[in-house]
Each structure stands twice: as structure tokens, then as C-alpha cells.
Short mmCIF file of C-alpha atoms in Angstrom, two decimals:
data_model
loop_
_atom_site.label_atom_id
_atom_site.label_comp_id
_atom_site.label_asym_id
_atom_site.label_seq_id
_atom_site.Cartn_x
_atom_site.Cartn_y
_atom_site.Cartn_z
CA UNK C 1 19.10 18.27 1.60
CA UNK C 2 17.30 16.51 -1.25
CA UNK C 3 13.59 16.64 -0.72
CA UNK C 4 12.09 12.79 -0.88
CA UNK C 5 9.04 12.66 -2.12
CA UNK C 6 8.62 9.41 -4.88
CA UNK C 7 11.40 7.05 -5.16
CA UNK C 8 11.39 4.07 -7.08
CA UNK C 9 14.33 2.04 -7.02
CA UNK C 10 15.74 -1.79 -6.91
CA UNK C 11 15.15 -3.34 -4.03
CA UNK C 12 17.80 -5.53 -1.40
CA UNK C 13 16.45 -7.70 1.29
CA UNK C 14 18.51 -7.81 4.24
CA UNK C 15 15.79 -9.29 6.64
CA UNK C 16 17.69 -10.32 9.56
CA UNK C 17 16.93 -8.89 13.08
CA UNK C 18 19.18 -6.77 14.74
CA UNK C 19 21.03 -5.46 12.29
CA UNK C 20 23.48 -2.87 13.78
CA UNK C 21 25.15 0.23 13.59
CA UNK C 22 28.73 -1.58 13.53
CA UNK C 23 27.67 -3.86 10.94
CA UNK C 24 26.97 -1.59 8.93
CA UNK C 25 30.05 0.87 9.77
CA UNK C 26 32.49 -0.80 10.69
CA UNK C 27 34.02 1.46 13.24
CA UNK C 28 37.34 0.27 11.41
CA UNK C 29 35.86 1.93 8.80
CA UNK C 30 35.36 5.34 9.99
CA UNK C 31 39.03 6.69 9.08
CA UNK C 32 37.49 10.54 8.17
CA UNK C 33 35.30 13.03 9.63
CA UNK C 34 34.30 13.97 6.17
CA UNK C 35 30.71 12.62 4.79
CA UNK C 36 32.64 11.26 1.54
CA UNK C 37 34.56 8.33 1.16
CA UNK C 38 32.74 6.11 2.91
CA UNK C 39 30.75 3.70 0.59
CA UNK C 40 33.21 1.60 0.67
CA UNK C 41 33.04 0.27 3.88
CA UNK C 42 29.03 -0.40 4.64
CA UNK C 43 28.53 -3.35 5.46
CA UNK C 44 32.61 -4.30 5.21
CA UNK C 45 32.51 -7.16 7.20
CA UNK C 46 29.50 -8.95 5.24
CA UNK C 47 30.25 -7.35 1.56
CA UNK C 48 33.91 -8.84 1.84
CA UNK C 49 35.86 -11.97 2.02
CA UNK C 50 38.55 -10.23 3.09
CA UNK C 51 38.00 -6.40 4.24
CA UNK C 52 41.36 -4.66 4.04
CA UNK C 53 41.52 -6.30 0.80
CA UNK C 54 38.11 -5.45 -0.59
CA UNK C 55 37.28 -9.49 -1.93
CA UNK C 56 33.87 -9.29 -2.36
CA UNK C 57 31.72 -11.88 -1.12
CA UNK C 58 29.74 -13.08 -4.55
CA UNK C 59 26.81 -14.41 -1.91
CA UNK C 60 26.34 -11.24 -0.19
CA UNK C 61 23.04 -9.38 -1.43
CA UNK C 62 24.41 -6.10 -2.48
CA UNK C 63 27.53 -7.56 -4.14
CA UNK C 64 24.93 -10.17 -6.76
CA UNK C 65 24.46 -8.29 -10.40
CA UNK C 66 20.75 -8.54 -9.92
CA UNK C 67 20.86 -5.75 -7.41
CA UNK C 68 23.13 -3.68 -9.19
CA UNK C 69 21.93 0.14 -7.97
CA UNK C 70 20.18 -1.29 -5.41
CA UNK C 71 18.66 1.89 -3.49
CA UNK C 72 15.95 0.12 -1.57
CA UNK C 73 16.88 -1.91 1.85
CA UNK C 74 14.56 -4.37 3.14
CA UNK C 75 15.30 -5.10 6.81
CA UNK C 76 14.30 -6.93 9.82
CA UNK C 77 12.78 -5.69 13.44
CA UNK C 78 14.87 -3.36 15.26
CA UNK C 79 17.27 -2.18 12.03
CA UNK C 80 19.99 0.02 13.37
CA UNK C 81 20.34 -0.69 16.55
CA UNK C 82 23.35 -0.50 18.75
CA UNK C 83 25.59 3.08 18.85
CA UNK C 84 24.09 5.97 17.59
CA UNK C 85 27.28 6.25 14.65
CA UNK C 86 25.67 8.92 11.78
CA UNK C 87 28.65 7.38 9.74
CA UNK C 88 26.74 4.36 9.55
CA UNK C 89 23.53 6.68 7.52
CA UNK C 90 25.90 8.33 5.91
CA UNK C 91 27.45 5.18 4.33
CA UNK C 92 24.06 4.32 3.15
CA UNK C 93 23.47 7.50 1.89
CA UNK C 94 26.35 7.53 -0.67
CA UNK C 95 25.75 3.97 -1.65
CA UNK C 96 23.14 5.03 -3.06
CA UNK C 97 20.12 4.13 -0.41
CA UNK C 98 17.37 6.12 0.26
CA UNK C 99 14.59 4.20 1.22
CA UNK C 100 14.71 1.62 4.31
CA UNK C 101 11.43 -0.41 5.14
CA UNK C 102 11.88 -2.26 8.10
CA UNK C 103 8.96 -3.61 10.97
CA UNK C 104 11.14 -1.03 13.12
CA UNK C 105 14.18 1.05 13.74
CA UNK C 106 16.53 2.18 16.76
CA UNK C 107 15.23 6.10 17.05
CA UNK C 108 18.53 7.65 17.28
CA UNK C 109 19.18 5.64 13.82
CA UNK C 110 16.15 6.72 12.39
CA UNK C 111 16.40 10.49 13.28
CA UNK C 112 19.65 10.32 11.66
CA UNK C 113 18.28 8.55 8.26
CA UNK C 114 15.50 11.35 8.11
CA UNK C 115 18.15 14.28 8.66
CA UNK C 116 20.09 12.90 5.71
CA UNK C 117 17.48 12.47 3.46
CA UNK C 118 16.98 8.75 3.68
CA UNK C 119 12.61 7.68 4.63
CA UNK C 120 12.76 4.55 7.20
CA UNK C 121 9.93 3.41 6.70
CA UNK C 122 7.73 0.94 8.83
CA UNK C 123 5.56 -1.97 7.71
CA UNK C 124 4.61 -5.33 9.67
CA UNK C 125 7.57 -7.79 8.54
CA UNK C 126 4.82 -10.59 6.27
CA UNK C 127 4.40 -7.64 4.34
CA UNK C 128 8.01 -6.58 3.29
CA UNK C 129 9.04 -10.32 3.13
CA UNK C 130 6.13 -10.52 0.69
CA UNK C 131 7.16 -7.32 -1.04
CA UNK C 132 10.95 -8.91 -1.26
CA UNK C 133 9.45 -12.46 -2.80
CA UNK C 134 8.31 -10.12 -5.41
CA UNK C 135 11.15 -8.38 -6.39
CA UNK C 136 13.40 -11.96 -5.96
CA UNK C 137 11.72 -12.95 -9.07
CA UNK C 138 13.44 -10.41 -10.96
CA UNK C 139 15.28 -7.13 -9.37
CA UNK C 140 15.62 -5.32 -11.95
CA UNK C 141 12.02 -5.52 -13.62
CA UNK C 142 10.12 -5.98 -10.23
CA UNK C 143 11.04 -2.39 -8.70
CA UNK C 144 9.85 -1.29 -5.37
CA UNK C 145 8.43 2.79 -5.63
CA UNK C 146 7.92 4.90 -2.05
CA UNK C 147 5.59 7.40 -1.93
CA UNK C 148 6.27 9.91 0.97
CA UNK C 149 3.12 11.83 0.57
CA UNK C 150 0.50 8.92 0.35
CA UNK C 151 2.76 6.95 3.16
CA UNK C 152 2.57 3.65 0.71
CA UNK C 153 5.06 1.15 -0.68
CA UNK C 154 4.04 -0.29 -4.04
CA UNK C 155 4.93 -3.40 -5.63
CA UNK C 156 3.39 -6.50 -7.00
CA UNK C 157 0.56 -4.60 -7.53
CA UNK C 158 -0.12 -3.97 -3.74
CA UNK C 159 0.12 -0.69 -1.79
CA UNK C 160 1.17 -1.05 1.36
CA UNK C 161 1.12 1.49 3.44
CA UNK C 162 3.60 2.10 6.05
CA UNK C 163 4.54 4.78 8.92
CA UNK C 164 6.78 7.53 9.30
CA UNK C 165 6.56 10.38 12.32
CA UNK C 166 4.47 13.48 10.75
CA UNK C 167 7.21 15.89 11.22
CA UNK C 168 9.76 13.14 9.93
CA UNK C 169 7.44 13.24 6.90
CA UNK C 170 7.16 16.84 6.38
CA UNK C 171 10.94 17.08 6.57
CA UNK C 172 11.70 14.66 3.97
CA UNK C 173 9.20 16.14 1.67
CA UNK C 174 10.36 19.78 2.01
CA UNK C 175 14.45 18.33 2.25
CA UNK C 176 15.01 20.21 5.79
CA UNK C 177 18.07 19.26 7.15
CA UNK C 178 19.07 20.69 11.16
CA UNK C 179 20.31 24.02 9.61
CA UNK C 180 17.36 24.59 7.52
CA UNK C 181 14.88 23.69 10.47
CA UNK C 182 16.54 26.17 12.19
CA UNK C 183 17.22 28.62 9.74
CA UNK C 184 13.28 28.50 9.11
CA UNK C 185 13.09 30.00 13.13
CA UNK C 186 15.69 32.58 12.59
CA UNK C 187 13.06 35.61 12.80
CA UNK C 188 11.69 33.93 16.35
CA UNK C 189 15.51 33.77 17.51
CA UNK C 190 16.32 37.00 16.53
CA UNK C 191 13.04 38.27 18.55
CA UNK C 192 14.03 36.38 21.09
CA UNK C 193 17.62 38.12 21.09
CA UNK C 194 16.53 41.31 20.98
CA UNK C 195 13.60 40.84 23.89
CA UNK C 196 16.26 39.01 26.38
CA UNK C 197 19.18 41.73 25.67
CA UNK C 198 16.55 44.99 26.41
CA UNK C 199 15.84 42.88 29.75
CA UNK C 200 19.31 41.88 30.25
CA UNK C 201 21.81 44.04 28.82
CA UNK C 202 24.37 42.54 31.15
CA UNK C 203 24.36 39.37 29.03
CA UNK C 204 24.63 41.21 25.76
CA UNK C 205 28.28 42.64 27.75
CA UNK C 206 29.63 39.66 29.16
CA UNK C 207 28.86 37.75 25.94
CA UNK C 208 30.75 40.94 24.15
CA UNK C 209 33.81 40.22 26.44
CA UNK C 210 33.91 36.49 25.68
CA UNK C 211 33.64 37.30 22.22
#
């Protein structure tokens, strides 16, 4: 996984509560098991006029040429909520997002953003509807930049800080995904292998005849 540490991007506000999982994966959508291939679909149902069809809706906030490369989502309380689909992150993912401020998230949703390299970030919602004011002026000139390590979100000259878990944080910054947390433990599993087969050796055989 990419480590996250600065990102400064063009910014998409999307401040509507509730915001879930099926809105933005459509489980229509989720036709593979593979992460690819999947862009397409976020946010189907709101990007479209006509889904199967791929119309874009000219209105929709992703779809306006101001936020072309948009890679910064501004959302409303409780972003993600609803199933706990990782096709949904990983839609956002290869779209291009990697930064989500929002006043809060569904914590299966956010686990999932932080194991694929995406920061959700939280911030009271009067200060990302002032940061998204900002950047309405002009998208493209008025960028939004995340700092992981200082835990602030600039723009319009402000810094404002917001919150991420401290191991969340350390895992974006170093890019761990689940295999490399684990793979980091591998000498305290392989102890722990060796200590419970010496007491056990019966489990080392029956795990031998399964094998």
C-alpha cells in the first residue's frame, strides 16, 4: 500500500448526511471480485442519467469540468454508512480519491478506507462547509492539501485540524496494509509456533494429517 502522508488535491463537496455504502456501490455494480474495473460505477445511480447506459448527469459534482481529478471528498455526518461493502472504498480508491473529510464515518467504512490507503478524516461540519465555499470559488486554483503527520487540512489560508485513530495514522503514514501488519509480527508468530508445538506436539500431527 501507498504510504499517505501530504496530499493535495481538488476538492468535491458531497455534504449530504447519510451517504451510504450502496450509493456509492451500487451492488448492481459489483459484477467482479477483482479490485479493478470498478470506477465506473461509484456513485452510478447519482453520476448517471441513465446507469446501464453511462449518461452522465452534467449537475452531478464529480461529472462538472471544474472538478476534473477531483481526489478530495467532502461529506456529511455519518459518510458510509449502511453494509460494510469494501467494493464501495475500493471504487473510490481507483477514482482517484484519497482523502475523505467528513464530521464522521460508519467504522467498518472507515477501517476499510485506512486499509486501502484512503485518510477519513474528521472535522466539525461549519468547518468543511467553510473549507468547500473556498474551493467553490475556483476548484482548480483553490486546492485542499492533507497533512497526515500534523493531523491538519489546509485551505483558504486556515489549518484545520482534524482526527484520525493513532494507529489508523501510523498505518497510513508507513502504507501497512493487513498483510504487512501482519507480516511485521511474523517473528512473534513463529515464536509462538514453535513454543505451542514443543508443548503440544499432538497439534503439530493432526495439523500434518489435515495437511
Amino acid at each position: 500500500m501507498k504510504p499517505l502522508e501530504i496530499h493535495k488535491g481538488v476538492a468535491a463537496p458531497l455534504l449530504q448526511a447519510n451517504v451510504d455504502t450502496d450509493a456509492i456501490m451500487p451492488s448492481r455494480e459489483m459484477r467482479r471480485v477483482s479490485r479493478s474495473g470498478l470506477a465506473d460505477g461509484l456513485f452510478a445511480n447519482w453520476r448517471y442519467l441513465d446507469p446501464e447506459r453511462r449518461i452522465p448527469d452534467p449537475d452531478f459534482i464529480l461529472n462538472r469540468p471544474e472538478r476534473t481529478g477531483a481526489s478530495i471528498l467532502l461529506g456529511g455526518p455519518n459518510f458510509g454508512c449502511g453494509s460494510s461493502r469494501e467494493f464501495a472504498v475500493w471504487a473510490l480508491a481507483e477514482f482517484g480519491i484519497r482523502v475523505i473529510l467528513a464530521p464522521g464515518f460508519n467504522p467498518v467504512f472507515q477501517k476499510n478506507c485506512v486499509a486501502n490507503g484512503l485518510l477519513p478524516a474528521q472535522a466539525p461540519l461549519p468547518a468543511i462547509r467553510s473549507l468547500a465555499a473556498w474551493s467553490d470559488r475556483d476548484p482548480q486554483r483553490n486546492r485542499l492539501t492533507a497533512n497526515v503527520r500534523t493531523l491538519k487540512i489546509e485551505g483558504s489560508g486556515k489549518r484545520i485540524p482534524f482526527v484520525i485513530a493513532r494507529g489508523q495514522r501510523l498505518r497510513l503514514l508507513q502504507g501497512l496494509d493487513d498483510i504487512a501488519m501482519t507480516d511485521q509480527r511474523t517473528a512473534a508468530i513463529e515464536a509462538f509456533e514453535r513454543q505451542r508445538f514443543a508443548e503440544q506436539p499432538w497439534v503439530c500431527a493432526w495439523i500434518n494429517r489435515r495437511a
